[in-house]
Short mmCIF file of N, CA, C and O in Angstrom, two decimals:
data_model
loop_
_atom_site.label_atom_id
_atom_site.label_comp_id
_atom_site.label_asym_id
_atom_site.label_seq_id
_atom_site.Cartn_x
_atom_site.Cartn_y
_atom_site.Cartn_z
N MET A 1 98.68 104.53 73.06
CA MET A 1 98.72 103.08 73.13
C MET A 1 98.01 102.53 71.91
O MET A 1 96.95 102.98 71.56
N SER A 2 98.58 101.52 71.28
CA SER A 2 97.98 100.96 70.08
C SER A 2 97.56 99.53 70.33
O SER A 2 98.37 98.68 70.69
N LEU A 3 96.26 99.26 70.17
CA LEU A 3 95.71 97.92 70.35
C LEU A 3 95.04 97.49 69.06
O LEU A 3 94.32 98.28 68.45
N PRO A 4 95.23 96.24 68.61
CA PRO A 4 94.57 95.78 67.40
C PRO A 4 93.07 95.69 67.59
O PRO A 4 92.60 95.37 68.66
N SER A 5 92.34 95.98 66.56
CA SER A 5 90.88 95.97 66.61
C SER A 5 90.34 94.55 66.56
O SER A 5 90.79 93.73 65.76
N CYS A 6 89.38 94.25 67.43
CA CYS A 6 88.69 92.95 67.49
C CYS A 6 89.66 91.78 67.46
O CYS A 6 89.45 90.81 66.77
N ALA A 7 90.73 91.89 68.20
CA ALA A 7 91.73 90.83 68.26
C ALA A 7 91.46 89.96 69.47
O ALA A 7 90.86 90.40 70.43
N PRO A 8 91.91 88.70 69.41
CA PRO A 8 91.69 87.83 70.55
C PRO A 8 92.60 88.19 71.72
O PRO A 8 93.68 88.73 71.52
N ALA A 9 92.13 87.91 72.90
CA ALA A 9 93.00 88.02 74.08
C ALA A 9 93.91 86.81 74.05
O ALA A 9 93.83 85.98 73.14
N THR A 10 94.75 86.68 75.04
CA THR A 10 95.62 85.52 75.11
C THR A 10 94.78 84.26 74.97
O THR A 10 93.72 84.14 75.55
N THR A 11 95.27 83.32 74.21
CA THR A 11 94.49 82.11 73.95
C THR A 11 94.34 81.28 75.21
O THR A 11 95.28 81.04 75.93
N ALA A 12 93.13 80.84 75.47
CA ALA A 12 92.82 79.92 76.55
C ALA A 12 91.89 78.86 75.97
O ALA A 12 91.15 79.13 75.04
N ARG A 13 91.93 77.68 76.46
CA ARG A 13 91.12 76.60 75.90
C ARG A 13 89.94 76.26 76.79
O ARG A 13 90.03 76.28 78.00
N ALA A 14 88.82 75.94 76.17
CA ALA A 14 87.62 75.48 76.87
C ALA A 14 86.97 74.43 75.98
O ALA A 14 87.39 74.22 74.85
N ALA A 15 85.94 73.79 76.48
CA ALA A 15 85.30 72.72 75.73
C ALA A 15 84.85 73.17 74.34
O ALA A 15 85.16 72.54 73.34
N ASN A 16 84.09 74.25 74.23
CA ASN A 16 83.56 74.69 72.96
C ASN A 16 84.11 76.04 72.50
O ASN A 16 83.92 76.42 71.37
N ARG A 17 84.76 76.76 73.37
CA ARG A 17 85.25 78.09 73.03
C ARG A 17 86.76 78.12 73.20
O ARG A 17 87.30 77.59 74.15
N SER A 18 87.45 78.78 72.29
CA SER A 18 88.90 78.79 72.37
C SER A 18 89.51 80.15 72.66
O SER A 18 90.64 80.21 73.08
N GLU A 19 88.77 81.23 72.45
CA GLU A 19 89.35 82.55 72.65
C GLU A 19 88.33 83.57 73.14
O GLU A 19 87.14 83.41 72.93
N ALA A 20 88.86 84.60 73.76
CA ALA A 20 88.05 85.77 74.10
C ALA A 20 88.32 86.81 73.02
O ALA A 20 89.47 87.17 72.78
N TRP A 21 87.26 87.25 72.35
CA TRP A 21 87.39 88.25 71.29
C TRP A 21 86.84 89.57 71.77
O TRP A 21 85.76 89.62 72.35
N PHE A 22 87.57 90.64 71.50
CA PHE A 22 87.15 91.99 71.87
C PHE A 22 86.49 92.65 70.67
O PHE A 22 87.06 92.68 69.59
N THR A 23 85.29 93.17 70.87
CA THR A 23 84.64 93.93 69.80
C THR A 23 85.42 95.24 69.61
O THR A 23 86.21 95.62 70.49
N PRO A 24 85.22 95.93 68.51
CA PRO A 24 85.89 97.23 68.34
C PRO A 24 85.58 98.19 69.49
O PRO A 24 86.47 98.94 69.92
N THR A 25 84.36 98.17 70.00
CA THR A 25 83.99 99.04 71.12
C THR A 25 84.77 98.67 72.38
O THR A 25 85.27 99.54 73.10
N ALA A 26 84.90 97.38 72.66
CA ALA A 26 85.66 96.93 73.83
C ALA A 26 87.14 97.28 73.67
O ALA A 26 87.80 97.68 74.64
N ARG A 27 87.67 97.15 72.46
CA ARG A 27 89.08 97.54 72.19
C ARG A 27 89.25 99.04 72.43
O ARG A 27 90.25 99.47 72.99
N ARG A 28 88.26 99.81 72.02
CA ARG A 28 88.31 101.26 72.24
C ARG A 28 88.28 101.56 73.76
O ARG A 28 88.99 102.44 74.24
N ASP A 29 87.45 100.81 74.50
CA ASP A 29 87.42 100.96 75.96
C ASP A 29 88.81 100.72 76.54
O ASP A 29 89.28 101.49 77.38
N LEU A 30 89.47 99.63 76.11
CA LEU A 30 90.81 99.33 76.61
C LEU A 30 91.80 100.44 76.24
O LEU A 30 92.67 100.80 77.04
N GLN A 31 91.66 100.95 75.05
CA GLN A 31 92.53 102.04 74.59
C GLN A 31 92.37 103.26 75.51
O GLN A 31 93.35 103.85 75.95
N GLU A 32 91.12 103.60 75.81
CA GLU A 32 90.86 104.76 76.68
C GLU A 32 91.37 104.52 78.10
O GLU A 32 91.94 105.42 78.72
N ILE A 33 91.17 103.31 78.61
CA ILE A 33 91.68 102.97 79.94
C ILE A 33 93.20 103.10 79.95
O ILE A 33 93.78 103.72 80.84
N GLY A 34 93.83 102.54 78.93
CA GLY A 34 95.29 102.62 78.83
C GLY A 34 95.79 104.04 78.72
O GLY A 34 96.77 104.43 79.38
N ASP A 35 95.14 104.84 77.89
CA ASP A 35 95.56 106.23 77.72
C ASP A 35 95.45 107.00 79.04
O ASP A 35 96.32 107.80 79.37
N ASP A 36 94.38 106.74 79.78
CA ASP A 36 94.17 107.43 81.05
C ASP A 36 95.26 107.05 82.05
O ASP A 36 95.84 107.92 82.71
N ILE A 37 95.55 105.77 82.16
CA ILE A 37 96.56 105.31 83.11
C ILE A 37 97.96 105.75 82.68
O ILE A 37 98.80 106.10 83.51
N ALA A 38 98.21 105.78 81.37
CA ALA A 38 99.54 106.14 80.84
C ALA A 38 99.93 107.58 81.19
O ALA A 38 101.13 107.90 81.22
N ARG A 39 98.96 108.42 81.45
CA ARG A 39 99.29 109.80 81.86
C ARG A 39 100.13 109.82 83.12
O ARG A 39 100.96 110.70 83.32
N ASP A 40 99.91 108.82 83.99
CA ASP A 40 100.68 108.72 85.23
C ASP A 40 101.87 107.78 85.09
O ASP A 40 102.94 108.05 85.62
N SER A 41 101.67 106.66 84.41
CA SER A 41 102.73 105.66 84.31
C SER A 41 102.50 104.72 83.13
O SER A 41 101.56 103.92 83.14
N ARG A 42 103.37 104.81 82.14
CA ARG A 42 103.26 103.91 80.98
C ARG A 42 103.48 102.45 81.41
O ARG A 42 102.82 101.55 80.93
N ARG A 43 104.40 102.25 82.33
CA ARG A 43 104.68 100.89 82.81
C ARG A 43 103.44 100.28 83.48
O ARG A 43 103.08 99.14 83.22
N TRP A 44 102.80 101.06 84.36
CA TRP A 44 101.59 100.56 85.04
C TRP A 44 100.48 100.32 84.03
O TRP A 44 99.72 99.37 84.13
N MET A 45 100.37 101.19 83.01
CA MET A 45 99.35 101.03 81.98
C MET A 45 99.52 99.69 81.28
O MET A 45 98.55 98.95 81.11
N LEU A 46 100.74 99.37 80.88
CA LEU A 46 100.97 98.09 80.19
C LEU A 46 100.61 96.91 81.08
O LEU A 46 99.98 95.96 80.64
N ARG A 47 100.99 96.99 82.34
CA ARG A 47 100.69 95.90 83.27
C ARG A 47 99.19 95.76 83.50
O ARG A 47 98.64 94.65 83.52
N PHE A 48 98.50 96.89 83.68
CA PHE A 48 97.08 96.84 83.99
C PHE A 48 96.24 96.38 82.80
O PHE A 48 95.36 95.53 82.94
N VAL A 49 96.51 96.92 81.62
CA VAL A 49 95.75 96.51 80.44
C VAL A 49 96.02 95.03 80.13
O VAL A 49 95.10 94.29 79.79
N THR A 50 97.25 94.59 80.30
CA THR A 50 97.56 93.17 80.11
C THR A 50 96.79 92.31 81.11
O THR A 50 96.24 91.27 80.75
N ALA A 51 96.71 92.76 82.37
CA ALA A 51 95.95 92.02 83.39
C ALA A 51 94.47 91.96 83.03
O ALA A 51 93.83 90.90 83.20
N LEU A 52 93.91 93.04 82.51
CA LEU A 52 92.50 93.04 82.08
C LEU A 52 92.30 92.04 80.94
O LEU A 52 91.33 91.26 80.93
N GLU A 53 93.20 92.04 79.97
CA GLU A 53 93.09 91.11 78.84
C GLU A 53 93.22 89.66 79.32
O GLU A 53 92.49 88.78 78.86
N GLN A 54 94.14 89.40 80.25
CA GLN A 54 94.31 88.05 80.77
C GLN A 54 93.08 87.60 81.56
O GLN A 54 92.67 86.44 81.48
N PHE A 55 92.48 88.51 82.32
CA PHE A 55 91.25 88.18 83.03
C PHE A 55 90.17 87.76 82.03
O PHE A 55 89.47 86.77 82.22
N CYS A 56 90.04 88.52 80.95
CA CYS A 56 89.05 88.20 79.92
C CYS A 56 89.35 86.84 79.28
O CYS A 56 88.43 86.05 79.02
N ALA A 57 90.61 86.56 79.05
CA ALA A 57 90.99 85.27 78.47
C ALA A 57 90.64 84.12 79.42
O ALA A 57 90.21 83.05 78.99
N ARG A 58 90.79 84.35 80.73
CA ARG A 58 90.45 83.30 81.70
C ARG A 58 88.95 83.05 81.78
O ARG A 58 88.52 81.97 82.19
N LEU A 59 88.15 84.03 81.40
CA LEU A 59 86.69 83.83 81.40
C LEU A 59 86.29 82.68 80.47
O LEU A 59 85.26 82.05 80.67
N VAL A 60 87.11 82.41 79.48
CA VAL A 60 86.82 81.35 78.51
C VAL A 60 86.68 79.99 79.21
O VAL A 60 85.84 79.19 78.83
N SER A 61 87.47 79.76 80.25
CA SER A 61 87.43 78.46 80.92
C SER A 61 86.20 78.27 81.79
O SER A 61 85.81 77.15 82.07
N GLN A 62 85.56 79.36 82.24
CA GLN A 62 84.35 79.29 83.05
C GLN A 62 83.40 80.41 82.65
O GLN A 62 83.07 81.29 83.47
N PRO A 63 82.91 80.39 81.44
CA PRO A 63 82.10 81.52 80.97
C PRO A 63 80.77 81.68 81.70
O PRO A 63 80.24 82.78 81.78
N GLU A 64 80.22 80.59 82.25
CA GLU A 64 78.94 80.67 82.94
C GLU A 64 79.10 81.09 84.40
O GLU A 64 78.13 81.15 85.15
N ARG A 65 80.32 81.38 84.82
CA ARG A 65 80.58 81.75 86.22
C ARG A 65 79.77 82.97 86.65
O ARG A 65 79.34 83.06 87.79
N TYR A 66 79.56 83.89 85.74
CA TYR A 66 78.81 85.11 86.04
C TYR A 66 77.43 85.01 85.38
O TYR A 66 77.32 84.56 84.24
N PRO A 67 76.38 85.41 86.09
CA PRO A 67 75.01 85.23 85.57
C PRO A 67 74.67 86.18 84.41
O PRO A 67 75.28 87.23 84.25
N ILE A 68 73.69 85.77 83.65
CA ILE A 68 73.14 86.64 82.60
C ILE A 68 72.44 87.81 83.29
O ILE A 68 71.74 87.63 84.28
N LEU A 69 72.66 89.01 82.76
CA LEU A 69 72.00 90.19 83.32
C LEU A 69 70.52 90.19 82.93
O LEU A 69 70.20 90.08 81.74
N PRO A 70 69.62 90.27 83.90
CA PRO A 70 68.18 90.21 83.59
C PRO A 70 67.75 91.21 82.51
O PRO A 70 66.95 90.87 81.64
N ARG A 71 68.29 92.43 82.55
CA ARG A 71 67.89 93.45 81.57
C ARG A 71 68.40 93.13 80.16
O ARG A 71 67.95 93.72 79.19
N HIS A 72 69.35 92.20 80.06
CA HIS A 72 69.95 91.87 78.77
C HIS A 72 69.85 90.37 78.47
O HIS A 72 70.66 89.83 77.72
N ALA A 73 68.84 89.74 79.06
CA ALA A 73 68.69 88.29 78.90
C ALA A 73 68.48 87.88 77.44
O ALA A 73 68.97 86.83 77.02
N ALA A 74 67.79 88.70 76.68
CA ALA A 74 67.53 88.36 75.28
C ALA A 74 68.83 88.25 74.47
O ALA A 74 68.89 87.49 73.50
N ARG A 75 69.85 88.98 74.88
CA ARG A 75 71.13 88.94 74.17
C ARG A 75 72.18 88.12 74.92
O ARG A 75 73.33 88.06 74.52
N ASN A 76 71.78 87.51 76.06
CA ASN A 76 72.68 86.67 76.86
C ASN A 76 73.93 87.40 77.33
O ASN A 76 75.03 86.84 77.33
N VAL A 77 73.77 88.65 77.74
CA VAL A 77 74.91 89.44 78.18
C VAL A 77 75.18 89.17 79.66
O VAL A 77 74.27 89.13 80.48
N ARG A 78 76.45 88.98 79.97
CA ARG A 78 76.90 88.76 81.35
C ARG A 78 77.86 89.88 81.74
O ARG A 78 78.40 90.56 80.88
N ARG A 79 78.10 90.00 83.04
CA ARG A 79 79.01 91.03 83.54
C ARG A 79 79.94 90.41 84.58
O ARG A 79 79.49 89.80 85.54
N ALA A 80 81.23 90.61 84.37
CA ALA A 80 82.24 90.10 85.31
C ALA A 80 83.02 91.28 85.88
O ALA A 80 83.47 92.14 85.12
N PRO A 81 83.19 91.34 87.20
CA PRO A 81 83.98 92.41 87.79
C PRO A 81 85.47 92.06 87.80
O PRO A 81 85.85 90.91 88.00
N HIS A 82 86.29 93.07 87.55
CA HIS A 82 87.74 92.92 87.69
C HIS A 82 88.27 94.24 88.26
O HIS A 82 88.23 95.27 87.57
N ARG A 83 88.69 94.21 89.50
CA ARG A 83 89.11 95.41 90.23
C ARG A 83 88.00 96.45 90.15
O ARG A 83 86.88 96.16 90.53
N ASP A 84 88.27 97.63 89.62
CA ASP A 84 87.25 98.67 89.53
C ASP A 84 86.54 98.69 88.18
O ASP A 84 85.86 99.66 87.84
N TYR A 85 86.68 97.62 87.41
CA TYR A 85 86.12 97.57 86.06
C TYR A 85 85.08 96.46 85.94
O TYR A 85 85.13 95.47 86.67
N LEU A 86 84.17 96.65 85.01
CA LEU A 86 83.14 95.66 84.71
C LEU A 86 83.31 95.25 83.25
O LEU A 86 83.37 96.09 82.36
N ILE A 87 83.40 93.95 83.05
CA ILE A 87 83.55 93.41 81.70
C ILE A 87 82.21 92.82 81.30
O ILE A 87 81.69 91.91 81.95
N PHE A 88 81.63 93.35 80.23
CA PHE A 88 80.37 92.84 79.69
C PHE A 88 80.72 91.91 78.54
O PHE A 88 81.49 92.28 77.65
N TYR A 89 80.14 90.71 78.57
CA TYR A 89 80.49 89.72 77.55
C TYR A 89 79.31 88.82 77.22
O TYR A 89 78.31 88.79 77.93
N ARG A 90 79.48 88.10 76.13
CA ARG A 90 78.46 87.16 75.67
C ARG A 90 79.19 85.88 75.24
O ARG A 90 80.25 85.93 74.63
N ILE A 91 78.58 84.74 75.55
CA ILE A 91 79.16 83.45 75.18
C ILE A 91 78.70 83.10 73.77
O ILE A 91 77.50 83.03 73.51
N GLY A 92 79.65 82.88 72.88
CA GLY A 92 79.33 82.49 71.51
C GLY A 92 79.59 81.00 71.31
O GLY A 92 80.06 80.31 72.21
N GLU A 93 79.30 80.52 70.11
CA GLU A 93 79.53 79.10 69.79
C GLU A 93 81.01 78.75 69.81
O GLU A 93 81.39 77.69 70.27
N THR A 94 81.84 79.65 69.28
CA THR A 94 83.27 79.34 69.17
C THR A 94 84.17 80.31 69.93
O THR A 94 85.38 80.11 69.95
N ASN A 95 83.61 81.34 70.50
CA ASN A 95 84.43 82.28 71.26
C ASN A 95 83.60 82.97 72.33
O ASN A 95 82.41 82.79 72.41
N LEU A 96 84.30 83.74 73.12
CA LEU A 96 83.66 84.56 74.14
C LEU A 96 83.83 86.00 73.66
O LEU A 96 84.95 86.45 73.43
N GLU A 97 82.74 86.70 73.45
CA GLU A 97 82.77 88.03 72.87
C GLU A 97 82.75 89.08 73.99
O GLU A 97 81.78 89.19 74.73
N ILE A 98 83.83 89.84 74.10
CA ILE A 98 83.91 90.92 75.07
C ILE A 98 83.26 92.15 74.44
O ILE A 98 83.71 92.64 73.40
N LEU A 99 82.16 92.61 75.04
CA LEU A 99 81.39 93.71 74.46
C LEU A 99 81.86 95.08 74.93
O LEU A 99 81.94 96.02 74.13
N ARG A 100 82.12 95.23 76.22
CA ARG A 100 82.55 96.50 76.80
C ARG A 100 83.43 96.23 78.01
O ARG A 100 83.27 95.20 78.69
N VAL A 101 84.31 97.16 78.32
CA VAL A 101 85.11 97.16 79.54
C VAL A 101 84.97 98.56 80.11
O VAL A 101 85.48 99.52 79.55
N LEU A 102 84.23 98.67 81.23
CA LEU A 102 83.87 99.98 81.77
C LEU A 102 84.28 100.12 83.23
O LEU A 102 84.17 99.16 84.00
N HIS A 103 84.70 101.31 83.60
CA HIS A 103 84.99 101.58 85.01
C HIS A 103 83.66 101.59 85.76
O HIS A 103 82.67 102.15 85.29
N ALA A 104 83.65 100.97 86.91
CA ALA A 104 82.41 100.83 87.68
C ALA A 104 81.84 102.17 88.14
O ALA A 104 80.64 102.26 88.42
N ALA A 105 82.64 103.22 88.19
CA ALA A 105 82.15 104.53 88.63
C ALA A 105 81.37 105.25 87.53
O ALA A 105 80.69 106.23 87.81
N ARG A 106 81.46 104.76 86.30
CA ARG A 106 80.71 105.39 85.21
C ARG A 106 79.23 105.03 85.34
O ARG A 106 78.85 104.14 86.11
N ASP A 107 78.39 105.68 84.58
CA ASP A 107 76.96 105.39 84.58
C ASP A 107 76.73 104.12 83.76
O ASP A 107 76.24 104.16 82.64
N VAL A 108 77.10 103.02 84.35
CA VAL A 108 77.13 101.72 83.67
C VAL A 108 75.76 101.31 83.15
O VAL A 108 75.64 100.80 82.03
N ASP A 109 74.70 101.56 83.91
CA ASP A 109 73.37 101.15 83.48
C ASP A 109 72.96 101.85 82.18
O ASP A 109 72.42 101.23 81.29
N VAL A 110 73.25 103.13 82.08
CA VAL A 110 72.91 103.87 80.88
C VAL A 110 73.76 103.39 79.69
O VAL A 110 73.25 103.15 78.59
N ILE A 111 75.05 103.22 79.94
CA ILE A 111 75.96 102.79 78.86
C ILE A 111 75.59 101.37 78.42
O ILE A 111 75.59 101.07 77.23
N ALA A 112 75.26 100.51 79.36
CA ALA A 112 74.94 99.12 79.04
C ALA A 112 73.66 98.97 78.24
O ALA A 112 73.44 97.93 77.60
N GLU A 113 72.81 99.98 78.24
CA GLU A 113 71.58 99.91 77.44
C GLU A 113 71.89 99.72 75.95
O GLU A 113 71.07 99.18 75.22
N SER A 114 73.05 100.16 75.52
CA SER A 114 73.39 100.04 74.11
C SER A 114 74.02 98.69 73.75
O SER A 114 74.39 98.47 72.60
N LEU A 115 74.11 97.79 74.71
CA LEU A 115 74.71 96.47 74.42
C LEU A 115 73.81 95.63 73.53
O LEU A 115 72.63 95.67 73.58
#
């Protein structure tokens, strides 16, 4: 599966932010998720990765919906759940920055330390 690096998700409009941007690490997460799902079904992979990207794009309209994580308050990192995945993001001046997209069964606390 080929995904562009640090590309915006589907455009959504908000008062101060216009797009959800994926960092290279978050794009790599999506790539790995897609590759894993594609082993069983390429069609399902396309649908699921698209749904994840659309969920991230919708975060732009209500970015404060999910609270800042206490352990990452200095960097204003938030976490939004989507199915079995956790989307870590930060609200920027002009965009919403998607930092990581991780399966909830992974050791999320250890991985999130690098945010």
